[in-house]
PDB file of C-alpha atoms in Angstrom:
ATOM      1  CA  UNK K   1     113.412  99.047 103.983  1.00 93.00           C
ATOM      2  CA  UNK K   2     116.570 100.724 105.232  1.00 94.00           C
ATOM      3  CA  UNK K   3     115.959 103.720 107.449  1.00 96.00           C
ATOM      4  CA  UNK K   4     118.632 105.829 105.731  1.00 96.00           C
ATOM      5  CA  UNK K   5     120.329 106.318 102.385  1.00 97.00           C
ATOM      6  CA  UNK K   6     117.156 106.259 100.282  1.00 98.00           C
ATOM      7  CA  UNK K   7     115.550 108.602  97.796  1.00 98.00           C
ATOM      8  CA  UNK K   8     111.924 108.703  98.932  1.00 98.00           C
ATOM      9  CA  UNK K   9     108.811 110.108  97.279  1.00 98.00           C
ATOM     10  CA  UNK K  10     105.942 110.772  99.705  1.00 98.00           C
ATOM     11  CA  UNK K  11     102.556 111.781  98.325  1.00 98.00           C
ATOM     12  CA  UNK K  12     100.474 113.955 100.604  1.00 97.00           C
ATOM     13  CA  UNK K  13     103.774 115.030 102.096  1.00 97.00           C
ATOM     14  CA  UNK K  14     102.886 118.635 102.847  1.00 96.00           C
ATOM     15  CA  UNK K  15     100.733 118.088 105.921  1.00 95.00           C
ATOM     16  CA  UNK K  16      99.659 115.650 108.602  1.00 95.00           C
ATOM     17  CA  UNK K  17     101.139 112.162 108.750  1.00 97.00           C
ATOM     18  CA  UNK K  18     102.848 112.653 105.399  1.00 97.00           C
ATOM     19  CA  UNK K  19     104.761 115.727 106.461  1.00 98.00           C
ATOM     20  CA  UNK K  20     105.712 114.275 109.836  1.00 98.00           C
ATOM     21  CA  UNK K  21     107.025 111.112 108.208  1.00 98.00           C
ATOM     22  CA  UNK K  22     108.817 113.112 105.510  1.00 98.00           C
ATOM     23  CA  UNK K  23     110.578 115.222 108.119  1.00 98.00           C
ATOM     24  CA  UNK K  24     111.529 112.202 110.233  1.00 98.00           C
ATOM     25  CA  UNK K  25     112.970 110.350 107.238  1.00 98.00           C
ATOM     26  CA  UNK K  26     114.726 113.494 105.996  1.00 98.00           C
ATOM     27  CA  UNK K  27     116.390 113.793 109.413  1.00 98.00           C
ATOM     28  CA  UNK K  28     117.601 110.192 109.088  1.00 97.00           C
ATOM     29  CA  UNK K  29     119.686 111.020 106.030  1.00 97.00           C
ATOM     30  CA  UNK K  30     117.297 110.285 103.176  1.00 98.00           C
ATOM     31  CA  UNK K  31     116.649 112.433 100.117  1.00 98.00           C
ATOM     32  CA  UNK K  32     112.929 113.128 100.440  1.00 98.00           C
ATOM     33  CA  UNK K  33     110.581 114.499  97.792  1.00 98.00           C
ATOM     34  CA  UNK K  34     107.191 115.633  99.091  1.00 98.00           C
ATOM     35  CA  UNK K  35     104.348 115.729  96.577  1.00 98.00           C
ATOM     36  CA  UNK K  36     100.763 116.907  96.623  1.00 97.00           C
ATOM     37  CA  UNK K  37      98.318 119.388  95.154  1.00 95.00           C
ATOM     38  CA  UNK K  38      99.140 122.542  97.127  1.00 95.00           C
ATOM     39  CA  UNK K  39     102.382 124.172  96.017  1.00 97.00           C
ATOM     40  CA  UNK K  40     102.400 126.663  98.893  1.00 97.00           C
ATOM     41  CA  UNK K  41     102.249 123.943 101.550  1.00 97.00           C
ATOM     42  CA  UNK K  42     104.884 121.823  99.811  1.00 98.00           C
ATOM     43  CA  UNK K  43     107.181 124.795  99.331  1.00 98.00           C
ATOM     44  CA  UNK K  44     106.918 125.694 103.004  1.00 98.00           C
ATOM     45  CA  UNK K  45     107.600 122.098 104.060  1.00 98.00           C
ATOM     46  CA  UNK K  46     110.720 121.902 101.897  1.00 98.00           C
ATOM     47  CA  UNK K  47     111.926 125.325 103.069  1.00 98.00           C
ATOM     48  CA  UNK K  48     111.621 124.188 106.689  1.00 98.00           C
ATOM     49  CA  UNK K  49     113.776 121.152 105.893  1.00 98.00           C
ATOM     50  CA  UNK K  50     116.791 122.260 103.831  1.00 98.00           C
ATOM     51  CA  UNK K  51     117.649 119.734 101.157  1.00 98.00           C
ATOM     52  CA  UNK K  52     114.114 118.376 100.858  1.00 98.00           C
ATOM     53  CA  UNK K  53     112.562 118.558  97.378  1.00 98.00           C
ATOM     54  CA  UNK K  54     108.932 119.060  96.386  1.00 98.00           C
ATOM     55  CA  UNK K  55     106.664 118.629  93.374  1.00 98.00           C
ATOM     56  CA  UNK K  56     102.972 119.097  92.684  1.00 97.00           C
ATOM     57  CA  UNK K  57     100.721 116.286  91.519  1.00 97.00           C
ATOM     58  CA  UNK K  58      96.966 115.752  91.268  1.00 95.00           C
ATOM     59  CA  UNK K  59      96.198 112.236  92.490  1.00 96.00           C
ATOM     60  CA  UNK K  60      92.812 112.320  90.734  1.00 96.00           C
ATOM     61  CA  UNK K  61      94.217 112.979  87.242  1.00 96.00           C
ATOM     62  CA  UNK K  62      95.426 109.871  85.342  1.00 96.00           C
ATOM     63  CA  UNK K  63      97.355 111.820  82.698  1.00 96.00           C
ATOM     64  CA  UNK K  64      98.979 114.043  85.316  1.00 96.00           C
ATOM     65  CA  UNK K  65     100.091 111.006  87.319  1.00 97.00           C
ATOM     66  CA  UNK K  66     101.708 109.379  84.305  1.00 96.00           C
ATOM     67  CA  UNK K  67     103.556 112.582  83.435  1.00 97.00           C
ATOM     68  CA  UNK K  68     104.528 113.109  87.056  1.00 98.00           C
ATOM     69  CA  UNK K  69     105.978 109.615  87.284  1.00 97.00           C
ATOM     70  CA  UNK K  70     108.178 110.212  84.260  1.00 97.00           C
ATOM     71  CA  UNK K  71     109.311 113.615  85.533  1.00 98.00           C
ATOM     72  CA  UNK K  72     110.148 112.488  89.054  1.00 98.00           C
ATOM     73  CA  UNK K  73     112.308 109.654  87.717  1.00 98.00           C
ATOM     74  CA  UNK K  74     114.079 112.129  85.427  1.00 98.00           C
ATOM     75  CA  UNK K  75     114.658 114.568  88.288  1.00 98.00           C
ATOM     76  CA  UNK K  76     115.507 111.911  90.887  1.00 98.00           C
ATOM     77  CA  UNK K  77     116.975 108.852  89.143  1.00 98.00           C
ATOM     78  CA  UNK K  78     118.031 107.314  92.477  1.00 98.00           C
ATOM     79  CA  UNK K  79     114.373 107.087  93.591  1.00 98.00           C
ATOM     80  CA  UNK K  80     113.915 103.771  95.372  1.00 98.00           C
ATOM     81  CA  UNK K  81     111.082 104.293  97.898  1.00 98.00           C
ATOM     82  CA  UNK K  82     107.494 105.279  97.123  1.00 98.00           C
ATOM     83  CA  UNK K  83     105.188 106.099 100.041  1.00 98.00           C
ATOM     84  CA  UNK K  84     101.578 106.397  98.887  1.00 98.00           C
ATOM     85  CA  UNK K  85     100.177 108.565 101.648  1.00 98.00           C
ATOM     86  CA  UNK K  86      97.865 111.082  99.911  1.00 96.00           C
ATOM     87  CA  UNK K  87      94.241 110.641 100.868  1.00 96.00           C
ATOM     88  CA  UNK K  88      90.989 112.374 101.689  1.00 96.00           C
ATOM     89  CA  UNK K  89      88.458 111.485 104.369  1.00 96.00           C
ATOM     90  CA  UNK K  90      84.989 113.003 104.351  1.00 96.00           C
ATOM     91  CA  UNK K  91      81.816 112.274 106.281  1.00 96.00           C
ATOM     92  CA  UNK K  92      78.891 111.133 104.134  1.00 97.00           C
ATOM     93  CA  UNK K  93      75.149 110.883 104.725  1.00 97.00           C
ATOM     94  CA  UNK K  94      74.029 107.938 102.625  1.00 96.00           C
ATOM     95  CA  UNK K  95      70.382 108.880 103.204  1.00 96.00           C
ATOM     96  CA  UNK K  96      70.849 112.348 101.737  1.00 96.00           C
ATOM     97  CA  UNK K  97      68.803 113.420  98.738  1.00 95.00           C
ATOM     98  CA  UNK K  98      70.440 113.945  96.385  1.00 93.00           C
ATOM     99  CA  UNK K  99      73.106 111.332  97.067  1.00 92.00           C
ATOM    100  CA  UNK K 100      76.552 112.959  97.118  1.00 94.00           C
ATOM    101  CA  UNK K 101      78.339 111.018  94.389  1.00 97.00           C
ATOM    102  CA  UNK K 102      80.963 113.756  93.985  1.00 97.00           C
ATOM    103  CA  UNK K 103      82.487 112.904  97.366  1.00 97.00           C
ATOM    104  CA  UNK K 104      82.354 109.188  96.579  1.00 98.00           C
ATOM    105  CA  UNK K 105      84.108 109.596  93.250  1.00 98.00           C
ATOM    106  CA  UNK K 106      86.768 112.011  94.530  1.00 97.00           C
ATOM    107  CA  UNK K 107      87.560 109.696  97.452  1.00 98.00           C
ATOM    108  CA  UNK K 108      87.910 106.642  95.216  1.00 98.00           C
ATOM    109  CA  UNK K 109      90.029 108.548  92.704  1.00 98.00           C
ATOM    110  CA  UNK K 110      92.391 109.942  95.344  1.00 97.00           C
ATOM    111  CA  UNK K 111      92.604 107.077  97.823  1.00 98.00           C
ATOM    112  CA  UNK K 112      92.497 104.045  95.535  1.00 98.00           C
ATOM    113  CA  UNK K 113      92.957 104.845  91.856  1.00 98.00           C
ATOM    114  CA  UNK K 114      95.664 107.414  92.570  1.00 98.00           C
ATOM    115  CA  UNK K 115      97.995 105.012  94.398  1.00 98.00           C
ATOM    116  CA  UNK K 116      97.419 102.292  91.796  1.00 98.00           C
ATOM    117  CA  UNK K 117      98.101 104.669  88.903  1.00 98.00           C
ATOM    118  CA  UNK K 118     101.240 106.136  90.480  1.00 98.00           C
ATOM    119  CA  UNK K 119     102.551 102.663  91.303  1.00 98.00           C
ATOM    120  CA  UNK K 120     101.970 101.657  87.685  1.00 98.00           C
ATOM    121  CA  UNK K 121     103.903 104.721  86.509  1.00 98.00           C
ATOM    122  CA  UNK K 122     106.875 104.116  88.804  1.00 98.00           C
ATOM    123  CA  UNK K 123     107.070 100.339  89.091  1.00 98.00           C
ATOM    124  CA  UNK K 124     109.268  99.781  85.998  1.00 98.00           C
ATOM    125  CA  UNK K 125     111.828 102.183  87.462  1.00 98.00           C
ATOM    126  CA  UNK K 126     111.592 100.694  90.967  1.00 98.00           C
ATOM    127  CA  UNK K 127     112.020  97.159  89.635  1.00 98.00           C
ATOM    128  CA  UNK K 128     115.260  98.270  87.996  1.00 98.00           C
ATOM    129  CA  UNK K 129     116.709  99.475  91.303  1.00 98.00           C
ATOM    130  CA  UNK K 130     118.915  97.098  93.361  1.00 97.00           C
ATOM    131  CA  UNK K 131     116.532  97.502  96.313  1.00 97.00           C
ATOM    132  CA  UNK K 132     113.227  99.328  96.370  1.00 98.00           C
ATOM    133  CA  UNK K 133     110.162  99.681  98.556  1.00 98.00           C
ATOM    134  CA  UNK K 134     106.526 100.583  97.928  1.00 98.00           C
ATOM    135  CA  UNK K 135     104.578 101.628 101.021  1.00 98.00           C
ATOM    136  CA  UNK K 136     100.814 101.952 100.844  1.00 98.00           C
ATOM    137  CA  UNK K 137      99.150 103.930 103.631  1.00 98.00           C
ATOM    138  CA  UNK K 138      95.803 102.377 104.492  1.00 98.00           C
ATOM    139  CA  UNK K 139      94.033 102.738 107.858  1.00 98.00           C
ATOM    140  CA  UNK K 140      92.800 100.821 110.837  1.00 98.00           C
ATOM    141  CA  UNK K 141      89.398 101.551 109.287  1.00 98.00           C
ATOM    142  CA  UNK K 142      90.274  99.191 106.436  1.00 98.00           C
ATOM    143  CA  UNK K 143      89.483  96.396 108.891  1.00 98.00           C
ATOM    144  CA  UNK K 144      86.461  97.780 110.750  1.00 97.00           C
ATOM    145  CA  UNK K 145      84.468 100.742 109.423  1.00 97.00           C
ATOM    146  CA  UNK K 146      83.702 104.092 110.906  1.00 97.00           C
ATOM    147  CA  UNK K 147      80.241 104.323 109.391  1.00 97.00           C
ATOM    148  CA  UNK K 148      80.329 108.127 109.120  1.00 96.00           C
ATOM    149  CA  UNK K 149      83.017 107.789 106.402  1.00 97.00           C
ATOM    150  CA  UNK K 150      81.843 104.829 104.296  1.00 98.00           C
ATOM    151  CA  UNK K 151      83.739 105.485 101.081  1.00 98.00           C
ATOM    152  CA  UNK K 152      86.968 106.284 102.897  1.00 98.00           C
ATOM    153  CA  UNK K 153      86.771 102.944 104.739  1.00 98.00           C
ATOM    154  CA  UNK K 154      86.001 101.099 101.518  1.00 98.00           C
ATOM    155  CA  UNK K 155      88.944 102.609  99.638  1.00 98.00           C
ATOM    156  CA  UNK K 156      91.328 101.692 102.449  1.00 98.00           C
ATOM    157  CA  UNK K 157      89.988  98.136 102.590  1.00 98.00           C
ATOM    158  CA  UNK K 158      90.435  97.860  98.833  1.00 98.00           C
ATOM    159  CA  UNK K 159      93.959  99.278  99.031  1.00 98.00           C
ATOM    160  CA  UNK K 160      94.808  96.731 101.742  1.00 98.00           C
ATOM    161  CA  UNK K 161      93.652  93.914  99.473  1.00 98.00           C
ATOM    162  CA  UNK K 162      95.468  95.353  96.448  1.00 98.00           C
ATOM    163  CA  UNK K 163      98.656  95.701  98.490  1.00 98.00           C
ATOM    164  CA  UNK K 164      98.562  92.012  99.374  1.00 98.00           C
ATOM    165  CA  UNK K 165      98.304  91.095  95.700  1.00 98.00           C
ATOM    166  CA  UNK K 166     101.093  93.490  94.743  1.00 98.00           C
ATOM    167  CA  UNK K 167     103.340  92.033  97.443  1.00 98.00           C
ATOM    168  CA  UNK K 168     102.710  88.490  96.263  1.00 98.00           C
ATOM    169  CA  UNK K 169     103.264  89.292  92.596  1.00 98.00           C
ATOM    170  CA  UNK K 170     106.543  91.079  93.398  1.00 98.00           C
ATOM    171  CA  UNK K 171     107.789  88.414  95.809  1.00 98.00           C
ATOM    172  CA  UNK K 172     110.576  87.317  93.443  1.00 97.00           C
ATOM    173  CA  UNK K 173     111.784  90.856  92.721  1.00 98.00           C
ATOM    174  CA  UNK K 174     113.911  93.358  94.657  1.00 97.00           C
ATOM    175  CA  UNK K 175     110.819  95.457  95.446  1.00 98.00           C
ATOM    176  CA  UNK K 176     109.538  95.170  99.010  1.00 98.00           C
ATOM    177  CA  UNK K 177     105.864  96.019  99.562  1.00 98.00           C
ATOM    178  CA  UNK K 178     104.805  97.369 102.955  1.00 98.00           C
ATOM    179  CA  UNK K 179     101.455  98.531 104.302  1.00 98.00           C
ATOM    180  CA  UNK K 180     101.275 101.284 106.909  1.00 98.00           C
ATOM    181  CA  UNK K 181      97.895 101.229 108.672  1.00 98.00           C
ATOM    182  CA  UNK K 182      97.491 104.211 111.046  1.00 98.00           C
ATOM    183  CA  UNK K 183      94.974 104.507 113.866  1.00 97.00           C
ATOM    184  CA  UNK K 184      93.236 107.840 114.438  1.00 95.00           C
ATOM    185  CA  UNK K 185      96.079 110.366 114.589  1.00 96.00           C
ATOM    186  CA  UNK K 186      95.801 113.998 115.671  1.00 93.00           C
ATOM    187  CA  UNK K 187      95.995 115.699 112.263  1.00 90.00           C
ATOM    188  CA  UNK K 188      93.695 117.832 110.122  1.00 81.00           C
ATOM    189  CA  UNK K 189      92.595 114.909 107.916  1.00 75.00           C
ATOM    190  CA  UNK K 190      89.028 115.651 109.030  1.00 68.00           C
ATOM    191  CA  UNK K 191      87.529 118.543 111.026  1.00 70.00           C
ATOM    192  CA  UNK K 192      88.029 117.866 114.716  1.00 69.00           C
ATOM    193  CA  UNK K 193      90.685 115.189 114.235  1.00 64.00           C
ATOM    194  CA  UNK K 194      93.481 117.316 115.651  1.00 66.00           C
ATOM    195  CA  UNK K 195      91.466 118.022 118.814  1.00 70.00           C
ATOM    196  CA  UNK K 196      90.153 114.488 119.281  1.00 81.00           C
ATOM    197  CA  UNK K 197      91.340 113.316 122.737  1.00 81.00           C
ATOM    198  CA  UNK K 198      91.206 109.717 121.503  1.00 84.00           C
ATOM    199  CA  UNK K 199      93.556 110.381 118.591  1.00 92.00           C
ATOM    200  CA  UNK K 200      97.210 109.399 118.869  1.00 96.00           C
ATOM    201  CA  UNK K 201      99.569 112.390 119.098  1.00 96.00           C
ATOM    202  CA  UNK K 202     101.286 112.875 115.738  1.00 96.00           C
ATOM    203  CA  UNK K 203     104.802 112.995 117.186  1.00 97.00           C
ATOM    204  CA  UNK K 204     104.263 109.748 119.104  1.00 97.00           C
ATOM    205  CA  UNK K 205     102.842 108.052 116.034  1.00 98.00           C
ATOM    206  CA  UNK K 206     105.714 109.129 113.803  1.00 98.00           C
ATOM    207  CA  UNK K 207     108.378 108.083 116.294  1.00 98.00           C
ATOM    208  CA  UNK K 208     106.830 104.624 116.689  1.00 98.00           C
ATOM    209  CA  UNK K 209     106.543 104.116 112.925  1.00 98.00           C
ATOM    210  CA  UNK K 210     110.157 105.100 112.296  1.00 98.00           C
ATOM    211  CA  UNK K 211     111.280 102.820 115.120  1.00 98.00           C
ATOM    212  CA  UNK K 212     109.346  99.863 113.664  1.00 98.00           C
ATOM    213  CA  UNK K 213     110.891 100.438 110.235  1.00 97.00           C
ATOM    214  CA  UNK K 214     114.381 100.780 111.687  1.00 97.00           C
ATOM    215  CA  UNK K 215     114.028  97.542 113.656  1.00 96.00           C
ATOM    216  CA  UNK K 216     112.436  95.729 110.732  1.00 95.00           C
ATOM    217  CA  UNK K 217     109.309  94.900 112.720  1.00 95.00           C
ATOM    218  CA  UNK K 218     106.940  94.519 109.780  1.00 96.00           C
ATOM    219  CA  UNK K 219     105.218  91.125 110.171  1.00 95.00           C
ATOM    220  CA  UNK K 220     103.237  90.154 107.065  1.00 95.00           C
ATOM    221  CA  UNK K 221     104.679  93.313 105.496  1.00 98.00           C
ATOM    222  CA  UNK K 222     102.550  95.507 107.785  1.00 98.00           C
ATOM    223  CA  UNK K 223     103.722  98.476 109.859  1.00 98.00           C
ATOM    224  CA  UNK K 224     101.393  98.546 112.863  1.00 98.00           C
ATOM    225  CA  UNK K 225     101.765 100.770 115.899  1.00 98.00           C
ATOM    226  CA  UNK K 226     100.326  99.283 119.081  1.00 98.00           C
ATOM    227  CA  UNK K 227      97.399 101.714 119.005  1.00 97.00           C
ATOM    228  CA  UNK K 228      96.031 100.313 115.728  1.00 98.00           C
ATOM    229  CA  UNK K 229      96.217  96.616 116.568  1.00 97.00           C
ATOM    230  CA  UNK K 230      92.699  96.358 118.094  1.00 96.00           C
ATOM    231  CA  UNK K 231      91.326  97.616 114.769  1.00 97.00           C
ATOM    232  CA  UNK K 232      93.629  95.486 112.617  1.00 98.00           C
ATOM    233  CA  UNK K 233      92.742  92.288 114.439  1.00 97.00           C
ATOM    234  CA  UNK K 234      89.120  93.084 115.311  1.00 96.00           C
ATOM    235  CA  UNK K 235      87.824  90.253 113.138  1.00 94.00           C
ATOM    236  CA  UNK K 236      89.685  87.748 115.322  1.00 93.00           C
ATOM    237  CA  UNK K 237      87.604  88.692 118.350  1.00 84.00           C
ATOM    238  CA  UNK K 238      85.500  91.463 119.800  1.00 89.00           C
ATOM    239  CA  UNK K 239      84.419  92.869 116.427  1.00 95.00           C
ATOM    240  CA  UNK K 240      80.836  93.687 117.371  1.00 94.00           C
ATOM    241  CA  UNK K 241      81.850  95.387 120.598  1.00 94.00           C
ATOM    242  CA  UNK K 242      84.479  97.505 118.870  1.00 94.00           C
ATOM    243  CA  UNK K 243      82.073  98.327 116.026  1.00 95.00           C
ATOM    244  CA  UNK K 244      79.573  99.561 118.597  1.00 95.00           C
ATOM    245  CA  UNK K 245      82.132 101.680 120.400  1.00 92.00           C
ATOM    246  CA  UNK K 246      83.266 103.246 117.126  1.00 93.00           C
ATOM    247  CA  UNK K 247      79.811 103.909 115.769  1.00 95.00           C
ATOM    248  CA  UNK K 248      77.420 104.153 118.675  1.00 88.00           C
ATOM    249  CA  UNK K 249      74.432 101.986 119.538  1.00 60.00           C
ATOM    250  CA  UNK K 250      72.989  99.831 116.763  1.00 51.00           C
TER     251      UNK K 250
END
């Protein structure tokens, strides 16, 4: 992925990691379109970054995603980078009665089905471009779970697996497939995240990600800041210790 000269669609681009990445890529000379559910947040983001575009989309709605894909290609025919960043993360009590299936289903629809559906809508267009990139945003928790957020972890693990298959199937095309796996970053993804002293400062995270992309340091197609590597490679050693530190005593 080139760091400049692209037309980039970023879902979940109105806040948190998505907005920070959108602004950093916009500053590098890319045409950026931020998308999400909240028009007011998207409008404010675009207004703060003259030249940035915005569009609303509901990542849970299959019909809306298909229509959105067609519209964004019509409005931005040079689109060549898709960053699938939109996601929700909620704590769940699996012992609760009644069991909260609404949170489970919304998380799966937004974090897993949404990216797959939007990729399906845009892939024919991206395959027709001379060079294109699909970036899935997973999590360090795809590789070792934070047990307070079981469905979130599961969707990110599934998206990691799906990304590997997508990359392999597109290996003979002009579409590059990257996976961005963040650590805990100081955003409002969950209550308390922004104040968590163990979370990586958003500005530091964004700068490191952009630097890795610019230098092409994406081994195995993964964009990994140093802070996330203990999670990413936990299975290779120290898994039980790290699991205990993340989740408390067994």
